[in-house]
PDB file of C-alpha atoms in Angstrom:
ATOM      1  CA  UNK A  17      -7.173   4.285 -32.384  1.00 76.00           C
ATOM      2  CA  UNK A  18      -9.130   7.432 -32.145  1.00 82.00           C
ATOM      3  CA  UNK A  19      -6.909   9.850 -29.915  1.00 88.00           C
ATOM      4  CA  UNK A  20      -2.907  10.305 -29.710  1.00 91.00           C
ATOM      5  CA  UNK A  21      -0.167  12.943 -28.023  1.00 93.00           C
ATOM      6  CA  UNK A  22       2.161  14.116 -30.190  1.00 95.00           C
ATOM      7  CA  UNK A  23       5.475  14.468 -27.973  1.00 95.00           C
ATOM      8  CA  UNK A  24       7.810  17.412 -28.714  1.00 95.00           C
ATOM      9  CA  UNK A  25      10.541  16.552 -31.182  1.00 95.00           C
ATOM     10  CA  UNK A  26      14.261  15.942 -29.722  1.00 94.00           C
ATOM     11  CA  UNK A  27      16.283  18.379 -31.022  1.00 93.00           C
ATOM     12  CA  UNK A  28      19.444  16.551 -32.497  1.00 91.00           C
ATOM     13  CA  UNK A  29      20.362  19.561 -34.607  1.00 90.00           C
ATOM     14  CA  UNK A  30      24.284  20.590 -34.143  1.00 84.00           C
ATOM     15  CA  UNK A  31      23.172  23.706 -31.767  1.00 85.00           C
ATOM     16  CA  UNK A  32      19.942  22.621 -30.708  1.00 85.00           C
ATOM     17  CA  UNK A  33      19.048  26.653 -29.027  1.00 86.00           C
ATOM     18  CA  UNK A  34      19.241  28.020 -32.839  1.00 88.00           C
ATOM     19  CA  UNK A  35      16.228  25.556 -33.595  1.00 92.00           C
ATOM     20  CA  UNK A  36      14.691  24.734 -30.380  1.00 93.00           C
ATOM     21  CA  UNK A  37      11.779  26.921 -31.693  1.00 94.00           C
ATOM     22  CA  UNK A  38      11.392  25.142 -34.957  1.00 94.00           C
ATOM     23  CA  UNK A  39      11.221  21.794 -33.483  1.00 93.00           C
ATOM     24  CA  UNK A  40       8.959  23.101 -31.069  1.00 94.00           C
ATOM     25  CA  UNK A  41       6.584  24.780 -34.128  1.00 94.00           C
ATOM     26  CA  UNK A  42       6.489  21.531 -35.874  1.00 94.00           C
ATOM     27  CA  UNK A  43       5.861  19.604 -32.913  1.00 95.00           C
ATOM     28  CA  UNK A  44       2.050  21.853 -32.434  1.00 93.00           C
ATOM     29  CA  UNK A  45       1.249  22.218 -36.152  1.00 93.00           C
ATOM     30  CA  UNK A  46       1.071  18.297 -35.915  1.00 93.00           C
ATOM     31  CA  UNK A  47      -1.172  18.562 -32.758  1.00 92.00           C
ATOM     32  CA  UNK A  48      -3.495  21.032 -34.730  1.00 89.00           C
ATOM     33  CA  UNK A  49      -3.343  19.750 -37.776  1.00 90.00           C
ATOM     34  CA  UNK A  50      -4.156  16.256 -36.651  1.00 90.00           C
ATOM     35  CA  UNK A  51      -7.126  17.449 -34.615  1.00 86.00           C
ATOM     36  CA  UNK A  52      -9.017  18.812 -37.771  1.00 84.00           C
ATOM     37  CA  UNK A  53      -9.721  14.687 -38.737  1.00 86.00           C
ATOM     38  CA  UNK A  54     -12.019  14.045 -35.670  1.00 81.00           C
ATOM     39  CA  UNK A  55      -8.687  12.802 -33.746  1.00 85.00           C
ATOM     40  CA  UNK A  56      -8.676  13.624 -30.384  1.00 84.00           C
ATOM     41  CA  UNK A  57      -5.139  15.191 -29.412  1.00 88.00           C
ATOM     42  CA  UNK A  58      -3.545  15.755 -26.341  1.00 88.00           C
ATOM     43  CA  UNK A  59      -3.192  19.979 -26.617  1.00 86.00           C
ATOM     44  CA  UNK A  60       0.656  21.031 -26.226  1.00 88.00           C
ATOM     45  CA  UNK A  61       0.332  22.375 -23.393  1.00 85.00           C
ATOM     46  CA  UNK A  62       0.087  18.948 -21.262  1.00 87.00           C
ATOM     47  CA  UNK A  63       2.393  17.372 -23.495  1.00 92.00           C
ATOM     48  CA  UNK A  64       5.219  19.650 -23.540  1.00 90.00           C
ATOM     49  CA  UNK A  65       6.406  19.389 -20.229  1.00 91.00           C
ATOM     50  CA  UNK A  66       8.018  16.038 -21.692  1.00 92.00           C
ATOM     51  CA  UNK A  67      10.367  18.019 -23.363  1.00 90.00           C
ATOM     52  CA  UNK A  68      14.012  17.005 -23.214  1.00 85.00           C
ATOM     53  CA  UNK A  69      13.002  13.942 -21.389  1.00 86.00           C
ATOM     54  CA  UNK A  70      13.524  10.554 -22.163  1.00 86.00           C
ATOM     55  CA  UNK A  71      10.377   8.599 -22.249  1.00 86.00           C
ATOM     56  CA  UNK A  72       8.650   5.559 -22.524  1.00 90.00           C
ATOM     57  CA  UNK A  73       6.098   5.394 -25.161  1.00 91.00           C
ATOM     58  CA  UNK A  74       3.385   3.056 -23.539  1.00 90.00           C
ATOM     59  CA  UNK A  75       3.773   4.572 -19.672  1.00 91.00           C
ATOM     60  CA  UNK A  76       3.092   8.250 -21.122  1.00 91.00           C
ATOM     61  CA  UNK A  77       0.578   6.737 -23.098  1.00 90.00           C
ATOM     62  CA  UNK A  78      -1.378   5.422 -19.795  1.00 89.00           C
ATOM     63  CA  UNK A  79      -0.457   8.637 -18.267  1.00 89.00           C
ATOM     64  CA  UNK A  80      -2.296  11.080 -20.357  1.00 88.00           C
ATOM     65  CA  UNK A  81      -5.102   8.189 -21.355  1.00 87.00           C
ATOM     66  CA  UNK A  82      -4.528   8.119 -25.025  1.00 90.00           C
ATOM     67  CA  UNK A  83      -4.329   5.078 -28.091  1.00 91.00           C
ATOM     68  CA  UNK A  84      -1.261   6.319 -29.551  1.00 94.00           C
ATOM     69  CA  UNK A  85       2.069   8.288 -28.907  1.00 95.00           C
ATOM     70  CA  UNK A  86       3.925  10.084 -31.702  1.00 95.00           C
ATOM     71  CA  UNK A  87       7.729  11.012 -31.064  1.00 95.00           C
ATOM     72  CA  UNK A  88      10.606  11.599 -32.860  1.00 95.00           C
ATOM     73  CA  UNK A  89      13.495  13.639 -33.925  1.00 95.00           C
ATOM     74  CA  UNK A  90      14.346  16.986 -35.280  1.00 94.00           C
ATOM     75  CA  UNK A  91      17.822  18.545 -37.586  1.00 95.00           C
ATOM     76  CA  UNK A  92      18.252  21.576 -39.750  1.00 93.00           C
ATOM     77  CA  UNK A  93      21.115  21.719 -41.329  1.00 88.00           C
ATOM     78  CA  UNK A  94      22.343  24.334 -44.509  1.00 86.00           C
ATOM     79  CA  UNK A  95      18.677  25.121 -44.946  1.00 88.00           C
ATOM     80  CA  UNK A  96      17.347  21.283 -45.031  1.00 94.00           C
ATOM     81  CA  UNK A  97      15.092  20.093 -42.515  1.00 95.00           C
ATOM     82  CA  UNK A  98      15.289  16.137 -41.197  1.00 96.00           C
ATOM     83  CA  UNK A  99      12.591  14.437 -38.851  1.00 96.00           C
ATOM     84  CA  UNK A 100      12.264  11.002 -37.906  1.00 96.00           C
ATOM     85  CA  UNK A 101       9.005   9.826 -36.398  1.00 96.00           C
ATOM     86  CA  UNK A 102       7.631   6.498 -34.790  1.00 95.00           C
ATOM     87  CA  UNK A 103       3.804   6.536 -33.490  1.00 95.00           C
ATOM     88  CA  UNK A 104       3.615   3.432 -30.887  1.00 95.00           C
ATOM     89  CA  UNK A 105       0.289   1.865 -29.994  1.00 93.00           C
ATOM     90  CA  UNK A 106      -0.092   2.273 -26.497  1.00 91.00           C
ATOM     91  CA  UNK A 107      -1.444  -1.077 -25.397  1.00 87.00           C
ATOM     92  CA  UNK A 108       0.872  -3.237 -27.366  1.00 90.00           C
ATOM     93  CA  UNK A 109       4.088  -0.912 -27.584  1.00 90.00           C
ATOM     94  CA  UNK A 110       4.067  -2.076 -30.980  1.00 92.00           C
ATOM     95  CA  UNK A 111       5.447   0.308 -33.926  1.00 94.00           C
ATOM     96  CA  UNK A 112       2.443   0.913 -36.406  1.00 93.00           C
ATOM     97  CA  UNK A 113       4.435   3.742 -38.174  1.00 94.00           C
ATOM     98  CA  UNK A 114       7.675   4.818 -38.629  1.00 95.00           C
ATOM     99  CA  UNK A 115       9.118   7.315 -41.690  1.00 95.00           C
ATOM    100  CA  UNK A 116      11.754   9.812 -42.285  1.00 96.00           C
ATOM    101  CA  UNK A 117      11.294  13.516 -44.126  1.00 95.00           C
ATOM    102  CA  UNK A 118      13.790  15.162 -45.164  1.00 95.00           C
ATOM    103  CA  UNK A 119      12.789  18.629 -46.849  1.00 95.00           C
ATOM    104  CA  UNK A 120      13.855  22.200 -47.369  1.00 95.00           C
ATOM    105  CA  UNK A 121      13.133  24.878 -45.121  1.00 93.00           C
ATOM    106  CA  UNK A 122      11.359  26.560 -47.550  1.00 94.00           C
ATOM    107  CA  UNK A 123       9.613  23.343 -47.894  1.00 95.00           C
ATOM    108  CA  UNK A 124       8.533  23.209 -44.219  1.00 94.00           C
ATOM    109  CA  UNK A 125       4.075  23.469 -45.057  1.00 94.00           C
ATOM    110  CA  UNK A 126       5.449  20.195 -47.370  1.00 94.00           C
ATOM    111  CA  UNK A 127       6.899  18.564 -44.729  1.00 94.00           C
ATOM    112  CA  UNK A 128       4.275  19.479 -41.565  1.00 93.00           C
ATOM    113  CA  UNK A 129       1.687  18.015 -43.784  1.00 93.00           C
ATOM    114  CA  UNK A 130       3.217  14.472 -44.965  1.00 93.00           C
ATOM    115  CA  UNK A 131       3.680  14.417 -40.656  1.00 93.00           C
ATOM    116  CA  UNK A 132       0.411  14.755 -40.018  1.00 92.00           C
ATOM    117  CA  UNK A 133      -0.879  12.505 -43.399  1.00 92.00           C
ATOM    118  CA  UNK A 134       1.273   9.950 -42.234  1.00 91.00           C
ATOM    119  CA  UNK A 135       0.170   9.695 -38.747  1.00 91.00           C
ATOM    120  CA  UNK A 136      -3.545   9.958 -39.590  1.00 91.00           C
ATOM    121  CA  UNK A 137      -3.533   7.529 -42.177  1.00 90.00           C
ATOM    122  CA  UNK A 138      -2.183   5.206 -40.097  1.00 90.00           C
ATOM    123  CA  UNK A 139      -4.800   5.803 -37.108  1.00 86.00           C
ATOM    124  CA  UNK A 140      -7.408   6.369 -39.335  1.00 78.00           C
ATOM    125  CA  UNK A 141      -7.142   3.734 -41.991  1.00 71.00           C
ATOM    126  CA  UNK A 142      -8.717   6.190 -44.771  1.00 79.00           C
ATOM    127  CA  UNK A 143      -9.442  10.110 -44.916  1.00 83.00           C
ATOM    128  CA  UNK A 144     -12.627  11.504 -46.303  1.00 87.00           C
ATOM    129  CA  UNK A 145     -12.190  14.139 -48.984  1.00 88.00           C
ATOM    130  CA  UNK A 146     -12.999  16.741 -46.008  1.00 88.00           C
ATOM    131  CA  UNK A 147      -9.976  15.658 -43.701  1.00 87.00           C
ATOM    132  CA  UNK A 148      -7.721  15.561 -46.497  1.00 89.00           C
ATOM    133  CA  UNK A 149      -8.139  19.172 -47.168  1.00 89.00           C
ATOM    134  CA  UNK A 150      -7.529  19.876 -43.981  1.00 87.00           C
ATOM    135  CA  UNK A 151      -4.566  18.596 -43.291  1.00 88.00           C
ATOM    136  CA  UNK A 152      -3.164  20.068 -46.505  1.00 88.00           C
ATOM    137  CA  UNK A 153      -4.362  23.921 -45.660  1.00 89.00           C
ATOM    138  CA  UNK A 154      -0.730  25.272 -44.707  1.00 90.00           C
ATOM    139  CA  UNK A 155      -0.566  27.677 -41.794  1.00 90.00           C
ATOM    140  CA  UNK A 156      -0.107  30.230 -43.506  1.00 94.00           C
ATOM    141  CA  UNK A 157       1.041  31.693 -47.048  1.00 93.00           C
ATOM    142  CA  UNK A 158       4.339  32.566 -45.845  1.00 96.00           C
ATOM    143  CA  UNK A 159       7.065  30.514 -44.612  1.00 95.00           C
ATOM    144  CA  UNK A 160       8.578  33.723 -43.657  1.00 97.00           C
ATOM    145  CA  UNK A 161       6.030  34.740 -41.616  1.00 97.00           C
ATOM    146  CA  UNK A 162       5.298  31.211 -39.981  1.00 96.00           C
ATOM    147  CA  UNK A 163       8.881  31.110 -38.721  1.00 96.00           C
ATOM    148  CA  UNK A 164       8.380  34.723 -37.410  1.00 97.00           C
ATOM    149  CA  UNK A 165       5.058  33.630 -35.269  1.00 97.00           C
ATOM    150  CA  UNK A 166       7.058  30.551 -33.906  1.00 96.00           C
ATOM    151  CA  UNK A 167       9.758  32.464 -32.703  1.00 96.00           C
ATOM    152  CA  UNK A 168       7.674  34.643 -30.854  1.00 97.00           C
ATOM    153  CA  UNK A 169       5.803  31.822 -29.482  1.00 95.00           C
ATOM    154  CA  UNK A 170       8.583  30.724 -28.116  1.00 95.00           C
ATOM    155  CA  UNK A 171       9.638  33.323 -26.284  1.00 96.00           C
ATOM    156  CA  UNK A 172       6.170  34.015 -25.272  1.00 95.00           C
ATOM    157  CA  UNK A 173       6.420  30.653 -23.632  1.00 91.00           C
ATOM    158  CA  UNK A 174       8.903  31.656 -21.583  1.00 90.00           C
ATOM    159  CA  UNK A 175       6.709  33.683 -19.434  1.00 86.00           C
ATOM    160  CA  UNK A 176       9.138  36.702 -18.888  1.00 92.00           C
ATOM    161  CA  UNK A 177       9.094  40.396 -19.097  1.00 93.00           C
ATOM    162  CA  UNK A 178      11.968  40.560 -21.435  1.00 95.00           C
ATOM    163  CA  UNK A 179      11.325  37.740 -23.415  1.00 96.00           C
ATOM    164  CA  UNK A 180       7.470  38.903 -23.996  1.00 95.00           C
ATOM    165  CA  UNK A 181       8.288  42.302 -25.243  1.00 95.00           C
ATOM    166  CA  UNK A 182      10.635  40.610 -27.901  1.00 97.00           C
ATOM    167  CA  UNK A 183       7.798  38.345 -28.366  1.00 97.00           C
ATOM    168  CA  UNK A 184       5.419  41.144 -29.417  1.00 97.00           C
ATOM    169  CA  UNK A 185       8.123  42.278 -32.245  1.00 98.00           C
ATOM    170  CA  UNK A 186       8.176  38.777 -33.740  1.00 98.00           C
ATOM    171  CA  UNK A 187       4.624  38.493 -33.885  1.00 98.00           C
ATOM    172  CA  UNK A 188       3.757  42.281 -35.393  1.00 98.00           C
ATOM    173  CA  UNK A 189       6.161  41.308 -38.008  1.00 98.00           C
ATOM    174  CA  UNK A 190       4.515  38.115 -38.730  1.00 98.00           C
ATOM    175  CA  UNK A 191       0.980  39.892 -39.633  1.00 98.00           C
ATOM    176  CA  UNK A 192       2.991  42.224 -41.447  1.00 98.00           C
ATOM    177  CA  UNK A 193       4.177  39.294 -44.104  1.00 98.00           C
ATOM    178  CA  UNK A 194       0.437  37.478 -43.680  1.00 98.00           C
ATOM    179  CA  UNK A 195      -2.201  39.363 -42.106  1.00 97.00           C
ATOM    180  CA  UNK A 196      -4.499  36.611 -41.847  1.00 97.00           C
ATOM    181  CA  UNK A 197      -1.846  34.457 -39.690  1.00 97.00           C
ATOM    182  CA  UNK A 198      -4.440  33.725 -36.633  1.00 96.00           C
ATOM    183  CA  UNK A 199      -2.364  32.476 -34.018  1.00 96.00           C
ATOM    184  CA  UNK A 200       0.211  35.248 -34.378  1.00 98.00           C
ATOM    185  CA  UNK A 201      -2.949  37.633 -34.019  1.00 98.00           C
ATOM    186  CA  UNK A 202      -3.679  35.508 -30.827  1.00 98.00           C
ATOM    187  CA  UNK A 203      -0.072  35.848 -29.723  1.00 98.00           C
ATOM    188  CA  UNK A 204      -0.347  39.519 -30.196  1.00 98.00           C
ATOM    189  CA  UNK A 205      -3.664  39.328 -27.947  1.00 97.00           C
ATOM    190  CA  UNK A 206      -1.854  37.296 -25.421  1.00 97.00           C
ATOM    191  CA  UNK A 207       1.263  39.813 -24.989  1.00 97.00           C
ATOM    192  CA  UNK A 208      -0.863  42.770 -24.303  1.00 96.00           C
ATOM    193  CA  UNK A 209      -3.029  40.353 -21.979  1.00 95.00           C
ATOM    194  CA  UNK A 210       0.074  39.332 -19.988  1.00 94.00           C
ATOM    195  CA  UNK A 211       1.166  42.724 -19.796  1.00 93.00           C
ATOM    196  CA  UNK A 212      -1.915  44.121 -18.204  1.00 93.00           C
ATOM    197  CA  UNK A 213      -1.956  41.185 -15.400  1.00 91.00           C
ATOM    198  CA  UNK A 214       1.788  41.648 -14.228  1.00 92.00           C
ATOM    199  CA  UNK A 215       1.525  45.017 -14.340  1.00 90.00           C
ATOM    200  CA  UNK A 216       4.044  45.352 -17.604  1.00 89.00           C
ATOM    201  CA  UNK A 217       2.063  47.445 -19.697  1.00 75.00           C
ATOM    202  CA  UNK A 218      -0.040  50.801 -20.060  1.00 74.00           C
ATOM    203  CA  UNK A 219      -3.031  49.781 -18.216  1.00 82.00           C
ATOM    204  CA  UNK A 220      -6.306  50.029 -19.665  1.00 87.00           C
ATOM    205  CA  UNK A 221      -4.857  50.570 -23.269  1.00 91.00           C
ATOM    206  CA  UNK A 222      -3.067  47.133 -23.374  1.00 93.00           C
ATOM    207  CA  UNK A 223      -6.838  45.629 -23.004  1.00 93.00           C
ATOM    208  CA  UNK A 224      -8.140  47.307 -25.886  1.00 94.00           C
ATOM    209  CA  UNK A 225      -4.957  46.431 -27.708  1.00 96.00           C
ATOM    210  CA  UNK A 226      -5.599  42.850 -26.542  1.00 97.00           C
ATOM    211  CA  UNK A 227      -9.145  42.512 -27.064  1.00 97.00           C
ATOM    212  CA  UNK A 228      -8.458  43.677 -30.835  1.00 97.00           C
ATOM    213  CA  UNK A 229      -6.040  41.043 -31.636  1.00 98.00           C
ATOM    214  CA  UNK A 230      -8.180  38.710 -30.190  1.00 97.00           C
ATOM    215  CA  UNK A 231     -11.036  39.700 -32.024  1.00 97.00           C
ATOM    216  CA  UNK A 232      -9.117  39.905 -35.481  1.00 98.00           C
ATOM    217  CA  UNK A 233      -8.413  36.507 -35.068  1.00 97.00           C
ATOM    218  CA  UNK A 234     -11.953  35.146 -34.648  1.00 96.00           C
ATOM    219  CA  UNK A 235     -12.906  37.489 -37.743  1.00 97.00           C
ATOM    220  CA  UNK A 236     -10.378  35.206 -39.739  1.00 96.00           C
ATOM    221  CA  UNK A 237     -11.037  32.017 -37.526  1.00 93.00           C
ATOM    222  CA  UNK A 238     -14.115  32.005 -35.052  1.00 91.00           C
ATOM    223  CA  UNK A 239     -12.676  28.508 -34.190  1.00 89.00           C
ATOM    224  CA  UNK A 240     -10.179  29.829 -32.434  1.00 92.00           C
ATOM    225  CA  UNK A 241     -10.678  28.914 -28.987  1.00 92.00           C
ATOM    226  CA  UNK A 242      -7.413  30.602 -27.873  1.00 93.00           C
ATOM    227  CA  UNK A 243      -9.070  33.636 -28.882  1.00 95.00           C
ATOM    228  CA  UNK A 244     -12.190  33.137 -27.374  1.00 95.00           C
ATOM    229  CA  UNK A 245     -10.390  32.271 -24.248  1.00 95.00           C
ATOM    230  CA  UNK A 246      -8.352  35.547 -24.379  1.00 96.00           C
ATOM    231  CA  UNK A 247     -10.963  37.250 -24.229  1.00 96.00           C
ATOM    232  CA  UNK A 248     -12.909  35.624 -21.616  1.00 95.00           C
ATOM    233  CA  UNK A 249      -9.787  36.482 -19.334  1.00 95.00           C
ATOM    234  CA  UNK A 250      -9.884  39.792 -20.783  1.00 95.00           C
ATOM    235  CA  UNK A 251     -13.440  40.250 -20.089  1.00 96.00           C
ATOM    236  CA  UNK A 252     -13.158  38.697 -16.465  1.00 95.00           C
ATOM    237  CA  UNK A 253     -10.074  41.203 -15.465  1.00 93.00           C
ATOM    238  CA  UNK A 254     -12.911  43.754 -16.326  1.00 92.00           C
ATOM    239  CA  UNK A 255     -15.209  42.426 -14.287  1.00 93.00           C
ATOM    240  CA  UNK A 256     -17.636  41.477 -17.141  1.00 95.00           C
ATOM    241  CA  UNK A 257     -19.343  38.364 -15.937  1.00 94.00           C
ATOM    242  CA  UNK A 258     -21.743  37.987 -18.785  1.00 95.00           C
ATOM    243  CA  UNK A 259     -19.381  38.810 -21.363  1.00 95.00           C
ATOM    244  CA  UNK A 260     -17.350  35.651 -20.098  1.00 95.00           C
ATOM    245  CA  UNK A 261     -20.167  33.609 -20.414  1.00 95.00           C
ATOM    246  CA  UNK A 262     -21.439  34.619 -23.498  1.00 95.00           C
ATOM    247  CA  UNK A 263     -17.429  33.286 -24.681  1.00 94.00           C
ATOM    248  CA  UNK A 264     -18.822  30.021 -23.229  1.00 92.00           C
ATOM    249  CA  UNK A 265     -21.275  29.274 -25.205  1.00 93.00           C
ATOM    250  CA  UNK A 266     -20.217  31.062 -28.428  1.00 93.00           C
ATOM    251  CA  UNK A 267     -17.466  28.382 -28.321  1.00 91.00           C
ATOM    252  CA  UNK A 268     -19.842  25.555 -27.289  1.00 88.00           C
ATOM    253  CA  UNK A 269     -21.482  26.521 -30.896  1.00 88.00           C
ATOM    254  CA  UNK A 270     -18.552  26.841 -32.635  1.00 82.00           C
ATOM    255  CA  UNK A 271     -16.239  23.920 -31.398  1.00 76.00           C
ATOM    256  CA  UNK A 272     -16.870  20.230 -31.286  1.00 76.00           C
ATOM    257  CA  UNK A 273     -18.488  19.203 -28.110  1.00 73.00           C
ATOM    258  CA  UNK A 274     -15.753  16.570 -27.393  1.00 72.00           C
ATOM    259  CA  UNK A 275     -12.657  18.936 -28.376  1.00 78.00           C
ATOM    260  CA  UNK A 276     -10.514  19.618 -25.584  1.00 79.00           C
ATOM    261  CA  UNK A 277     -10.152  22.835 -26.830  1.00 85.00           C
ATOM    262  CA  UNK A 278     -13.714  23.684 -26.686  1.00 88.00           C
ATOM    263  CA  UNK A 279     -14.282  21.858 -23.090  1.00 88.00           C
ATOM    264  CA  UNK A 280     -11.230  24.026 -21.768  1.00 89.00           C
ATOM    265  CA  UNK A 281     -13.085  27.424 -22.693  1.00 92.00           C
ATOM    266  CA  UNK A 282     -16.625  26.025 -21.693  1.00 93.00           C
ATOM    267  CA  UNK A 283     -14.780  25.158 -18.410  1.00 93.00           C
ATOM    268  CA  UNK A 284     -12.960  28.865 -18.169  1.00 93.00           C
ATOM    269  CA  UNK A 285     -16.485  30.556 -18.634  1.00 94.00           C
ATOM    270  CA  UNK A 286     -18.451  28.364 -16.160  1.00 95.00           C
ATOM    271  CA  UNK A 287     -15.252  29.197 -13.919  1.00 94.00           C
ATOM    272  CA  UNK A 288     -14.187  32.599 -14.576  1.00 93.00           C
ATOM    273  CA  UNK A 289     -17.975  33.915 -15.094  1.00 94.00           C
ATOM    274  CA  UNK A 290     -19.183  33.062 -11.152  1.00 93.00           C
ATOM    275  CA  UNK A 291     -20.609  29.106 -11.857  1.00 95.00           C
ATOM    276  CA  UNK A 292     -17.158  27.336 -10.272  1.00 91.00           C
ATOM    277  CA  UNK A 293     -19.710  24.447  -9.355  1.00 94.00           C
ATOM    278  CA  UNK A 294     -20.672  23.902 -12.649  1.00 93.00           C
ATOM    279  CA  UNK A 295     -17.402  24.360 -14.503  1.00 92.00           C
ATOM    280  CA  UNK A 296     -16.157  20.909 -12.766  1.00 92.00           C
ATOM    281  CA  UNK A 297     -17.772  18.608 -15.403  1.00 91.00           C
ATOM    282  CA  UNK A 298     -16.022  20.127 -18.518  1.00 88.00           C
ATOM    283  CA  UNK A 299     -12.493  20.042 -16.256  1.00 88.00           C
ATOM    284  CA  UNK A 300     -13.152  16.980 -15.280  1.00 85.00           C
ATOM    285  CA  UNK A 301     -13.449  15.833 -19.262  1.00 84.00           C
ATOM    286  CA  UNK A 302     -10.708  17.837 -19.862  1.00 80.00           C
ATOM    287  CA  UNK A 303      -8.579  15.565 -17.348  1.00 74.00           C
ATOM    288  CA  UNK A 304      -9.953  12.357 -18.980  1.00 69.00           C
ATOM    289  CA  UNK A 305      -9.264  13.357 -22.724  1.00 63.00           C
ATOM    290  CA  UNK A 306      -5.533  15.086 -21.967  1.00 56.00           C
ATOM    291  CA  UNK A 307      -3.957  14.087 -19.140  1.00 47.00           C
TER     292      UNK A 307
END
């Protein structure tokens, strides 16, 4: 089994909107964790719309053309953190893994990280050396500041004026607590971003402020292809066809060539950048590995 969605958690915590956001958080630092060991994930954005649904394993499985389906359930409770997770094989429906964590929430790197080893081992068989460091790098070297950046994801998520400028406060103090937190230098990027394109913002100066964030996060990561996909849209509001291309192809360097991640911003340059024709291949291998 070489690819797998990872379905968001059920929240079966006793007031589910105090936590939505953690079980949310969990549910993508699986997805990006487990794409570091040459897995190939179904990115959250295509899986997340199953949200609060009840599902079965196998027909989602057909339905975004994967091997595997990992689901489960979420609680916090007085600081502890419980998850129970099943990952069914998609042809057979059969359970090849099933285990419970319990943790602290000051534990919560601990317990994203026995997820993902779990999982992995069991798709995988073994890990090389390599993968095994991966998947224990934590997100960051503060819980604090983790559960700051998931917050404001979040919220970001929610794709409204109000809840974006509260977004902005929970990322800013994220950075604050870790500067080198990537993604909540990308979710700074993306606030600014959305605030220029609805017309939110200060105009010119929430580009710059955008295109800084985004850049800050490829210093620390120049894997990030949210970044480099920022800033092809930034670059492409500008009118800067070349400079959207050139994001093409520094990702097509920097990515692996079968990533969805890296097809997605291949596909946005090609798009975005004035070569529509050409920028149906990578969508269309974007379709076949994620939906």
């Amino acid at each position: 089994m070489s690819s797998i969605a990872v379905l968001p958690l059920e929240n079966a915590s006793s007031d589910p909107s105090d936590s939505d956001y953690l079980a949310d958080g969990i549910t993508q630092s699986v997805i990006m964790r487990l794409a570091q060991v040459g897995l190939r994930l179904t990115p959250w954005e295509s899986v997340r719309r199953f949200k609060g649904s009840k599902v079965e394993p196998r027909d989602v499985a057909r339905e975004l053309n994967v091997d595997a389906v990992l689901l489960g359930t979420f609680q916090i409770a007085e600081e502890r953190i419980l998850t129970r997770l099943t990952l069914v094989e998609a042809d057979s429906g059969i359970i090849v893994w099933a285990e419970e964590f319990e943790e602290s929430y000051q534990d919560l790197f601990r317990m994203q990280r026995r997820i993902a080893e779990g999982a992995a081992t069991s798709l995988k068989r073994s890990l090389s050396g390599e993968e095994e460091k991966a998947l224990a790098t934590p997100e960051s070297t503060s819980v604090e500041a983790y559960d700051l950046y998931m917050q404001g994801s979040y919220l970001l998520h929610q794709e409204g004026r109000e809840s974006t400028a509260v977004s902005l406060d929970y990322f800013t103090r994220a950075v604050e607590l870790d500067p080198e937190l990537v993604e909540a230098h990308v979710g700074i990027g993306a606030v600014y971003g959305t605030r220029y394109h609805f017309g939110w913002g200060s105009g010119p100066s929430s580009l710059e402020r955008a295109a800084s964030s985004y850049r800050r996060a490829l210093a620390l990561d120049p894997g990030s292809m949210s970044a480099r996909r920022g800033l092809l849209l930034l670059s492409f509001f500008k009118g800067e066809s070349e400079a959207v291309l050139e994001q093409g192809r520094l990702a097509a360097q920097s990515g692996r060539a079968d990533d969805v991640e890296t097809l997605l911003t291949r596909a946005q340059s090609l798009h975005y950048g004035g070569f529509t024709e050409l920028s149906l291949e990578p969508y269309r291998r974007v379709i076949q590995n994620s939906d």
